[in-house]
Short mmCIF file of the C-alpha atoms (twelve columns), coordinates in Angstrom:
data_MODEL
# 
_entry.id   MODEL 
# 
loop_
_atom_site.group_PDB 
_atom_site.id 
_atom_site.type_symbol 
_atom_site.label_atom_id 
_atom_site.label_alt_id 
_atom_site.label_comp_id 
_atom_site.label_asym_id 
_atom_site.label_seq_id 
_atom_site.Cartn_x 
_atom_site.Cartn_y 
_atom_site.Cartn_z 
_atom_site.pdbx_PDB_model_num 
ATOM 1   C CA . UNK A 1   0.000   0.000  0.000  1 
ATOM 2   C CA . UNK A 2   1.090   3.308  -0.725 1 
ATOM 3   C CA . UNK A 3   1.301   5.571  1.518  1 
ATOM 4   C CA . UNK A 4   -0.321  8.738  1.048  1 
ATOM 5   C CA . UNK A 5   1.543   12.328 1.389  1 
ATOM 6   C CA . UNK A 6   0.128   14.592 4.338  1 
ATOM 7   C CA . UNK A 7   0.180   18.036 3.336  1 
ATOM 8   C CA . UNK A 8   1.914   20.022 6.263  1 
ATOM 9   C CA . UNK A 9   -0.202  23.113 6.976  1 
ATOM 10  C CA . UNK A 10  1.904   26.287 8.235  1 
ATOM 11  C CA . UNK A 11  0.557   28.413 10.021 1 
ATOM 12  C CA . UNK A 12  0.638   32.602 9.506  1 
ATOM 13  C CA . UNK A 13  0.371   34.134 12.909 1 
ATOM 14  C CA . UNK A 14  -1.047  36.906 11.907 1 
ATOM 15  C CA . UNK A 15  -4.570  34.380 11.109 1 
ATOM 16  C CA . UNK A 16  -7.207  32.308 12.830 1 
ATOM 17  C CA . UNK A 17  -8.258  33.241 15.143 1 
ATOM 18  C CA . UNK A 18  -7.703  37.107 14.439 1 
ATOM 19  C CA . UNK A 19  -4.498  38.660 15.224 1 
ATOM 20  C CA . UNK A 20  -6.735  42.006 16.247 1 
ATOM 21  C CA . UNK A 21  -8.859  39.478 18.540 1 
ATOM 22  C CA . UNK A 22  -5.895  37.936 20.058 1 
ATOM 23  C CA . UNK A 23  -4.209  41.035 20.670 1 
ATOM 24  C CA . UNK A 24  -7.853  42.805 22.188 1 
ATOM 25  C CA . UNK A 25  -8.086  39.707 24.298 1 
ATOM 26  C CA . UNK A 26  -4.263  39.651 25.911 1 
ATOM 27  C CA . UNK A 27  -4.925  43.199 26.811 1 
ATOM 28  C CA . UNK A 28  -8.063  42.494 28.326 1 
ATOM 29  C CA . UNK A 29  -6.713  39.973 30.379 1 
ATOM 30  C CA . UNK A 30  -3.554  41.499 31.697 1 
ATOM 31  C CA . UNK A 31  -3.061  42.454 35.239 1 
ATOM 32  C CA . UNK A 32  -3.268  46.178 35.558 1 
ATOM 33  C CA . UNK A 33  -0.343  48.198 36.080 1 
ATOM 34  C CA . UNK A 34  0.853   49.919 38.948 1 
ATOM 35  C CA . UNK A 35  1.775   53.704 38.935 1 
ATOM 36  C CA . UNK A 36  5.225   54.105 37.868 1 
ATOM 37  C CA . UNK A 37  5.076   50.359 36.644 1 
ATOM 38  C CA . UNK A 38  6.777   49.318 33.447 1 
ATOM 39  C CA . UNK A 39  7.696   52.368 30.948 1 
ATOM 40  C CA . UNK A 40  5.613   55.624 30.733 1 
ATOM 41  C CA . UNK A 41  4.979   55.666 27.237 1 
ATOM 42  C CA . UNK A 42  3.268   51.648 26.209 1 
ATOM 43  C CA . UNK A 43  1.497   53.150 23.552 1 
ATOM 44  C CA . UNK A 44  0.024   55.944 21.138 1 
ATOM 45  C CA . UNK A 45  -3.046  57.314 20.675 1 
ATOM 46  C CA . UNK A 46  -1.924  59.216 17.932 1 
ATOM 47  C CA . UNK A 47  -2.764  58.534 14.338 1 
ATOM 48  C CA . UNK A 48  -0.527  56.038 12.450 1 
ATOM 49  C CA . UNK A 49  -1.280  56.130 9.310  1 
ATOM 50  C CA . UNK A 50  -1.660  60.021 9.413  1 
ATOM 51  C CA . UNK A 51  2.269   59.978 10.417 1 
ATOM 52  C CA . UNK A 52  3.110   57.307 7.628  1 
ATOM 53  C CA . UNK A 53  1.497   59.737 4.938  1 
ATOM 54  C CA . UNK A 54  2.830   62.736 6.467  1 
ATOM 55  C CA . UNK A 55  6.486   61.608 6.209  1 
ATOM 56  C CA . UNK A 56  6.095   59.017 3.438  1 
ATOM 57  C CA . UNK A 57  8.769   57.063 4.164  1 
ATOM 58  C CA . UNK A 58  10.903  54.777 1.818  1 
ATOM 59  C CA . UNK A 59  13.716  52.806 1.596  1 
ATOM 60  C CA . UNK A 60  15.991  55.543 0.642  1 
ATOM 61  C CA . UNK A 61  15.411  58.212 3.848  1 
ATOM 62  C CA . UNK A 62  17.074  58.566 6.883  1 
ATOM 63  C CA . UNK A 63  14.812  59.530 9.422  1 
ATOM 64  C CA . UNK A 64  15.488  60.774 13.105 1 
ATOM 65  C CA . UNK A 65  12.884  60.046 15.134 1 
ATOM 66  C CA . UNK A 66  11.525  60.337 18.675 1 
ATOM 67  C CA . UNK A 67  10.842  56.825 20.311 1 
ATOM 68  C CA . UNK A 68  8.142   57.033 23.096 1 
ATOM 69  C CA . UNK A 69  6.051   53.722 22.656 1 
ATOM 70  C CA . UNK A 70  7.952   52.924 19.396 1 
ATOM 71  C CA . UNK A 71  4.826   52.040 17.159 1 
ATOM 72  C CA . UNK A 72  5.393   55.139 15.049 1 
ATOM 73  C CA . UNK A 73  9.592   54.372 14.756 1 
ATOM 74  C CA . UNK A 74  7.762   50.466 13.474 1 
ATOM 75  C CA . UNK A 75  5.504   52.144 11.482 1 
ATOM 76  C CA . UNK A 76  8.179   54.309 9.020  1 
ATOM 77  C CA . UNK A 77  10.324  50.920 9.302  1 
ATOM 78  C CA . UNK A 78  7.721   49.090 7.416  1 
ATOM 79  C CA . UNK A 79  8.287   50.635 4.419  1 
ATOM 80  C CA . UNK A 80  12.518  49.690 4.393  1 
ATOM 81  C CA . UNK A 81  13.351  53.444 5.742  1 
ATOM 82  C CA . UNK A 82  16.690  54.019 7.821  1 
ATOM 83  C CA . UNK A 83  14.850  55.185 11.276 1 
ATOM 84  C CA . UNK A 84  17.113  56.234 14.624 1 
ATOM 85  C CA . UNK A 85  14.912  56.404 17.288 1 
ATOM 86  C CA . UNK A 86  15.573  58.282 20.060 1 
ATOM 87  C CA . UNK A 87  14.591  58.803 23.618 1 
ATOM 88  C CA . UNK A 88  16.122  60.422 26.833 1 
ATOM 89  C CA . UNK A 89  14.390  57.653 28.977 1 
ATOM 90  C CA . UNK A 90  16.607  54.385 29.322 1 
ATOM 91  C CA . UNK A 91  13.437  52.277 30.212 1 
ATOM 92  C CA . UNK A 92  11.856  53.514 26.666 1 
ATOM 93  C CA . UNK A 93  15.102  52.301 24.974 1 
ATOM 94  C CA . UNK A 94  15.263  48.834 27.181 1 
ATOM 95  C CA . UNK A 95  11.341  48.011 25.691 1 
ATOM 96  C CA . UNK A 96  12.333  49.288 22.441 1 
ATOM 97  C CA . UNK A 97  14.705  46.185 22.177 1 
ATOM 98  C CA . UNK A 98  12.041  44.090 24.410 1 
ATOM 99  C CA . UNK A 99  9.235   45.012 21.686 1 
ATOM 100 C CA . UNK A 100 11.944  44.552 18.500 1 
ATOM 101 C CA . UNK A 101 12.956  40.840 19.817 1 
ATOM 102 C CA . UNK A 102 9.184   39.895 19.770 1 
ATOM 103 C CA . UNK A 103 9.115   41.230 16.293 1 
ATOM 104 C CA . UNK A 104 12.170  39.033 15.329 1 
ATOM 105 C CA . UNK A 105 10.491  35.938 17.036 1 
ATOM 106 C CA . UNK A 106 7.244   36.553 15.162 1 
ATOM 107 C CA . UNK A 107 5.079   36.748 18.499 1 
ATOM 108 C CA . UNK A 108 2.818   39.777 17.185 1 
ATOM 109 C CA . UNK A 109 0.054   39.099 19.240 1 
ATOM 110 C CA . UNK A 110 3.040   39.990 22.414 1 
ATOM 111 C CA . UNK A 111 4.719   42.740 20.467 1 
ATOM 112 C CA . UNK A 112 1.125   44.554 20.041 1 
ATOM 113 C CA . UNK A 113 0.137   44.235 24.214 1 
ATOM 114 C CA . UNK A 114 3.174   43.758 26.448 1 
ATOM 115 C CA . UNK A 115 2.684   45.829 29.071 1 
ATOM 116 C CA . UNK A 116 -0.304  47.306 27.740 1 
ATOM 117 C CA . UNK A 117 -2.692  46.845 30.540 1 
ATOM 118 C CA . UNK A 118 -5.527  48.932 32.306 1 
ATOM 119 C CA . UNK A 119 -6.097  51.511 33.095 1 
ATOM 120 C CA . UNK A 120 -3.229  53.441 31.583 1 
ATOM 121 C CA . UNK A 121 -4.234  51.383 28.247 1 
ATOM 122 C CA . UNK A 122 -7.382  49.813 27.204 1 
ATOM 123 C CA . UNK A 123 -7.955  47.885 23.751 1 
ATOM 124 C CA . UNK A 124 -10.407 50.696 23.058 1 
ATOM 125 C CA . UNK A 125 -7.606  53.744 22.857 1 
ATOM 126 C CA . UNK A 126 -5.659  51.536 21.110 1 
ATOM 127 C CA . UNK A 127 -7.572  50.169 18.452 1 
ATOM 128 C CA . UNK A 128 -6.414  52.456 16.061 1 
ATOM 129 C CA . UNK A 129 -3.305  51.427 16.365 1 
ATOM 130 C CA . UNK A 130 -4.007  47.281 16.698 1 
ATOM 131 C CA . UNK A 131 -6.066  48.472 13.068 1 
ATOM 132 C CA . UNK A 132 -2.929  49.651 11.689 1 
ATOM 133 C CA . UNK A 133 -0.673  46.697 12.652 1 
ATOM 134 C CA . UNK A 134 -2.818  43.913 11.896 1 
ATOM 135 C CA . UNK A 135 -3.903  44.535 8.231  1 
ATOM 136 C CA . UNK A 136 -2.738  41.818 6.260  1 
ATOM 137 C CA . UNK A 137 1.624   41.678 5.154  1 
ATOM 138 C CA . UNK A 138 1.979   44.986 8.042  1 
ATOM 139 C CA . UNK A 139 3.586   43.097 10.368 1 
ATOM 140 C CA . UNK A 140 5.761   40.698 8.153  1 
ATOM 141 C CA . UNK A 141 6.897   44.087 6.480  1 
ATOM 142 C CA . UNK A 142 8.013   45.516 9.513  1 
ATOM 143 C CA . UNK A 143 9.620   42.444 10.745 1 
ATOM 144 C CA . UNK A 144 11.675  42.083 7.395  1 
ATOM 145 C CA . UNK A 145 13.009  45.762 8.310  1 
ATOM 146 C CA . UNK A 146 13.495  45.619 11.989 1 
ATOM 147 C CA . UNK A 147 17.236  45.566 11.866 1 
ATOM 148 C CA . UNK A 148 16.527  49.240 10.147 1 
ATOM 149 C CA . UNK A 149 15.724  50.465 13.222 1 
ATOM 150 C CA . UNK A 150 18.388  51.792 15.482 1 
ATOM 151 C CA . UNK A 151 17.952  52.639 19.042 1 
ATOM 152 C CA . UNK A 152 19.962  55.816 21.069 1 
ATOM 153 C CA . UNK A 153 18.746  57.075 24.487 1 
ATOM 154 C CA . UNK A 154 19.473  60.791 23.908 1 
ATOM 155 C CA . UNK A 155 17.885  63.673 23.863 1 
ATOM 156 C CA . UNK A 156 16.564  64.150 20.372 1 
ATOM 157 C CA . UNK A 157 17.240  68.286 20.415 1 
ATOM 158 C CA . UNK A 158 20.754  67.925 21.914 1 
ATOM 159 C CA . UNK A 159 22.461  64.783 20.133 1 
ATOM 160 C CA . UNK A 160 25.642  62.695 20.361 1 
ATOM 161 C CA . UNK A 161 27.972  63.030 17.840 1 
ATOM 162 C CA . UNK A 162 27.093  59.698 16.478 1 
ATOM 163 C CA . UNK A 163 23.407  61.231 15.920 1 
ATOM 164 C CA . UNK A 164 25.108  64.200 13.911 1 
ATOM 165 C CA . UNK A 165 24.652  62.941 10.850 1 
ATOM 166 C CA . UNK A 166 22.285  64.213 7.551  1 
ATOM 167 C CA . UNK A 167 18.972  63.157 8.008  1 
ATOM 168 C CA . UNK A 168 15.917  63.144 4.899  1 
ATOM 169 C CA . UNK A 169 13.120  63.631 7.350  1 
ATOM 170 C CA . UNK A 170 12.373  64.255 11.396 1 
ATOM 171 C CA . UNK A 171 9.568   63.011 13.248 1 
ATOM 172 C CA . UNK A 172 8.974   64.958 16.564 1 
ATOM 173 C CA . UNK A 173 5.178   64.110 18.124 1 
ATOM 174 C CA . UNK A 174 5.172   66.827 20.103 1 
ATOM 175 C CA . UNK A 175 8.759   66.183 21.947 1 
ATOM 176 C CA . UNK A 176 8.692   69.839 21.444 1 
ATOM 177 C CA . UNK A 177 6.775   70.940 24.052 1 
ATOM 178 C CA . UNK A 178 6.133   68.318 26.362 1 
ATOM 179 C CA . UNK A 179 8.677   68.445 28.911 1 
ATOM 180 C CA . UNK A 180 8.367   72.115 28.982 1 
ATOM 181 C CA . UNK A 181 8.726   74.385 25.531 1 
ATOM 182 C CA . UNK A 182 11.496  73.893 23.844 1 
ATOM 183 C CA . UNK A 183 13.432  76.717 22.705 1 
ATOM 184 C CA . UNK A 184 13.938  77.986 19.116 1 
ATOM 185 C CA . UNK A 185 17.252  77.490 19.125 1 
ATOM 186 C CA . UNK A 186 16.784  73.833 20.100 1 
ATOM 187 C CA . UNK A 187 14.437  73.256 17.150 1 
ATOM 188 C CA . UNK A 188 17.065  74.935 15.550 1 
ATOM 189 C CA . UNK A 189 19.271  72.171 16.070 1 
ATOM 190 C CA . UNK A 190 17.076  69.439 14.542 1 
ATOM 191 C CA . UNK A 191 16.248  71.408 11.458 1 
ATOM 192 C CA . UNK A 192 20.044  71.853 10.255 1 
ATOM 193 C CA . UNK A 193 20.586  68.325 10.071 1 
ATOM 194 C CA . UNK A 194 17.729  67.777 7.467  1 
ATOM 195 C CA . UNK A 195 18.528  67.590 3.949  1 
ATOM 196 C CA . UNK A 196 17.002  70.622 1.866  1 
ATOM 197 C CA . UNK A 197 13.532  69.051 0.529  1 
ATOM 198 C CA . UNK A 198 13.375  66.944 3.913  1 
ATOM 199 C CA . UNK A 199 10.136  66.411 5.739  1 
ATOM 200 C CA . UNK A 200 9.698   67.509 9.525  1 
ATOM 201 C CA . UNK A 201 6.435   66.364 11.137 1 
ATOM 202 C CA . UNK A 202 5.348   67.731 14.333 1 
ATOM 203 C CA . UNK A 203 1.898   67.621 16.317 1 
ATOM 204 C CA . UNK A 204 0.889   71.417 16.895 1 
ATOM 205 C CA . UNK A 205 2.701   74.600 16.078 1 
ATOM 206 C CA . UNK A 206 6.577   74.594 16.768 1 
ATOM 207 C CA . UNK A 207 7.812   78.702 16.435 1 
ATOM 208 C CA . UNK A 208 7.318   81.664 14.875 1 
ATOM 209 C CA . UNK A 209 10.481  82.725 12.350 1 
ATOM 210 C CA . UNK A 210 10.781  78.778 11.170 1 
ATOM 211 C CA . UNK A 211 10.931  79.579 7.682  1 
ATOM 212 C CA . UNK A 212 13.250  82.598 7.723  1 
ATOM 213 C CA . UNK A 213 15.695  80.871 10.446 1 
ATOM 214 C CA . UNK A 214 15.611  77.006 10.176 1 
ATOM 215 C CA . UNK A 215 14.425  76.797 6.405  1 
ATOM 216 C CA . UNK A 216 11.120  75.438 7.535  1 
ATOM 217 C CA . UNK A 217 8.161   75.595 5.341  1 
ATOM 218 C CA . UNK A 218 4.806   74.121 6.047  1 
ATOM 219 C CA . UNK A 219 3.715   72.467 3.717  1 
ATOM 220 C CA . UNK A 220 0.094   73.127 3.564  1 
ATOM 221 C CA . UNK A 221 -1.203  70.548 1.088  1 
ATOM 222 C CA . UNK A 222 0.136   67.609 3.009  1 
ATOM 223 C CA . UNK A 223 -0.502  69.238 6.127  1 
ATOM 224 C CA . UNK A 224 -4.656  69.308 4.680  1 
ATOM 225 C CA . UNK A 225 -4.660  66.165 3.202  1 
ATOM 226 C CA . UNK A 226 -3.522  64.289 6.505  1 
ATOM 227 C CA . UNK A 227 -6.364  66.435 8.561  1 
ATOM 228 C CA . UNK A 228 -8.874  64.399 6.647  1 
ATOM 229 C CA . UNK A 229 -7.685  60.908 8.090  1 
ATOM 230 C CA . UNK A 230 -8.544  62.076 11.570 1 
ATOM 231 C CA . UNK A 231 -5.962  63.808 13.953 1 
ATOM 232 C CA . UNK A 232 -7.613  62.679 17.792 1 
ATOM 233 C CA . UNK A 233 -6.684  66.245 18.826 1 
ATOM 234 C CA . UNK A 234 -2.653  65.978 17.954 1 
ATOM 235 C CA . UNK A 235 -2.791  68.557 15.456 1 
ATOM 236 C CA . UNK A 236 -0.253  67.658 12.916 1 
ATOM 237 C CA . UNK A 237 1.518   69.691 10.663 1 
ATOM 238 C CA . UNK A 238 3.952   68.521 8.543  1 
ATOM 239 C CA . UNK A 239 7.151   71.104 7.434  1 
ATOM 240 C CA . UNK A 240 9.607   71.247 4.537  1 
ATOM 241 C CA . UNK A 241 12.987  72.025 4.449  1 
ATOM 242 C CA . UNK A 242 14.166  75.113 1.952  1 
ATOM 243 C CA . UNK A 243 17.282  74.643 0.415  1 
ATOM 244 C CA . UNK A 244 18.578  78.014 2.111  1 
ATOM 245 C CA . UNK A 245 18.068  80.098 5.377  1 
ATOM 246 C CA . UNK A 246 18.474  83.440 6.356  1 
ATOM 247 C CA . UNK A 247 18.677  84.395 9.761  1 
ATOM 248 C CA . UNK A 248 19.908  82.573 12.908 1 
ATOM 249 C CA . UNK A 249 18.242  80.646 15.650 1 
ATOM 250 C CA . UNK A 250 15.821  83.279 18.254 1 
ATOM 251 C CA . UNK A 251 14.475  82.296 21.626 1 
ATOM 252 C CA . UNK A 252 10.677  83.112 19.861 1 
ATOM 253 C CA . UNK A 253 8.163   81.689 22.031 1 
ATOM 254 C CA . UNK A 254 5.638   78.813 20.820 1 
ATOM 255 C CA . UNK A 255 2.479   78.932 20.498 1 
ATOM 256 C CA . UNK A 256 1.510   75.809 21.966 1 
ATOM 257 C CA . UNK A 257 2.121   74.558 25.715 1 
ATOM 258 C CA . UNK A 258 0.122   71.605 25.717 1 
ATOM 259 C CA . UNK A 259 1.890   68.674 27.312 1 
ATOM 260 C CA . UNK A 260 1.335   65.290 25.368 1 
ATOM 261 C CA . UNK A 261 2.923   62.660 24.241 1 
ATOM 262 C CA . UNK A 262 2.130   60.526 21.387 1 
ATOM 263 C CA . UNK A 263 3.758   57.497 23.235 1 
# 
């Protein structure tokens, strides 16, 4: 008798049952966290895919970026850009690599909950987000480029030298503003090492005199078009760089104080 081949079935993790529904379910489940318990930023409630088309990322950019949760750093990874994360807080940094291992070991439904837990997270804020990651090839995309992600705690408006490098495009959140405003001359900083034609995207209004000092433009089209895929109160507004400025860095004061953080 013959015997018969057995077709081996493999199995995508990101499938039955529901990667979303796993993912809803392990944060539903998880013992809440403490005060001061795990890292302060687990996750964002800011708008993924309004920062992907903001920035527009692709294989070719360098992009400095600030860390916090590290879903928006994943995000711009998934489409094979160069991203250096930053972030001043060492525990950020230490679930960066936590969060990028899981990636690397295909455990998605982890990588998308650890240490998201009520009440400083519930499925609900995040579903956005869990949206984002879980349509079909995301995750396997970002996973592929994961080793395109570099991590630095430092403080994004004061870097090392190894951070003082040419960068295509900046992502700031609102790092700007939410440990107290940050000065023009600090903003300064980040806007000379972008390329002219470079992309700065930042939630609210950085300073008055961008354009004239820093070379920053906003770019009002982009800035319009992102509005439309829903902002949750962040704001956006996305910046380009001119290929020459004229004046040097002021102390001009912002016009926004509102402390958040994308996560």
């Amino acid at each position: 008798m013959t015997p018969q081949a057995t077709a081996i079935a493999i199995v995508d993790p990101c499938t039955l049952p529901s990667l979303k529904e796993r993912v809803i379910a392990r944060i539903e489940r998880q013992k809440p966290l403490l005060s001061g318990e795990g890292p302060t930023f687990c996750g964002t409630n800011e708008n993924i895919e309004q920062i992907v088309a903001g920035l527009r990322p692709t294989p070719d950019d360098r992009i400095l970026a600030i860390w916090g949760s590290g879903d928006q750093a994943f995000a711009l990874a998934e489409y094979g850009a160069r991203v250096y994360a930053v972030d001043n807080d060492p525990e950020q940094i230490a679930y960066a690599r936590q969060r990028a291992t899981l990636l690397r070991q295909r455990r998605y439904d982890v990588f998308l909950s650890i240490n998201r837990a009520p009440p400083i997270i519930d499925a609900s804020a995040m579903e956005g987000t869990i949206d984002y990651f879980t349509r079909k090839g995301c995750l396997t995309a970002v996973r592929s480029h994961v080793d395109r992600v570099s991590l630095h705690t430092a403080d994004i408006f004061n870097l090392p030298e190894e951070l003082k490098i040419e960068y295509t495009k900046a992502y700031l959140s609102n790092a700007h503003y939410y440990w107290g405003s940050s000065t023009h001359h600090e903003l300064h900083g980040v806007a000379e090492r972008i390329v002219p034609g470079g992309i700065v995207y930042a939630c609210g209004i950085l300073h008055d005199r961008l354009e004239d000092c820093c070379g920053l433009q906003e770019d009002r089209e982009t800035t319009r078009q992102i509005e439309r895929l829903g902002d949750f109160g962040w704001k956006p507004t996305v910046y380009v760089k001119r290929s020459t400025t004229t004046a040097t860095p002021s102390s001009a004061t912002p016009k926004s104080t509102t402390s958040r953080h994308g996560g």
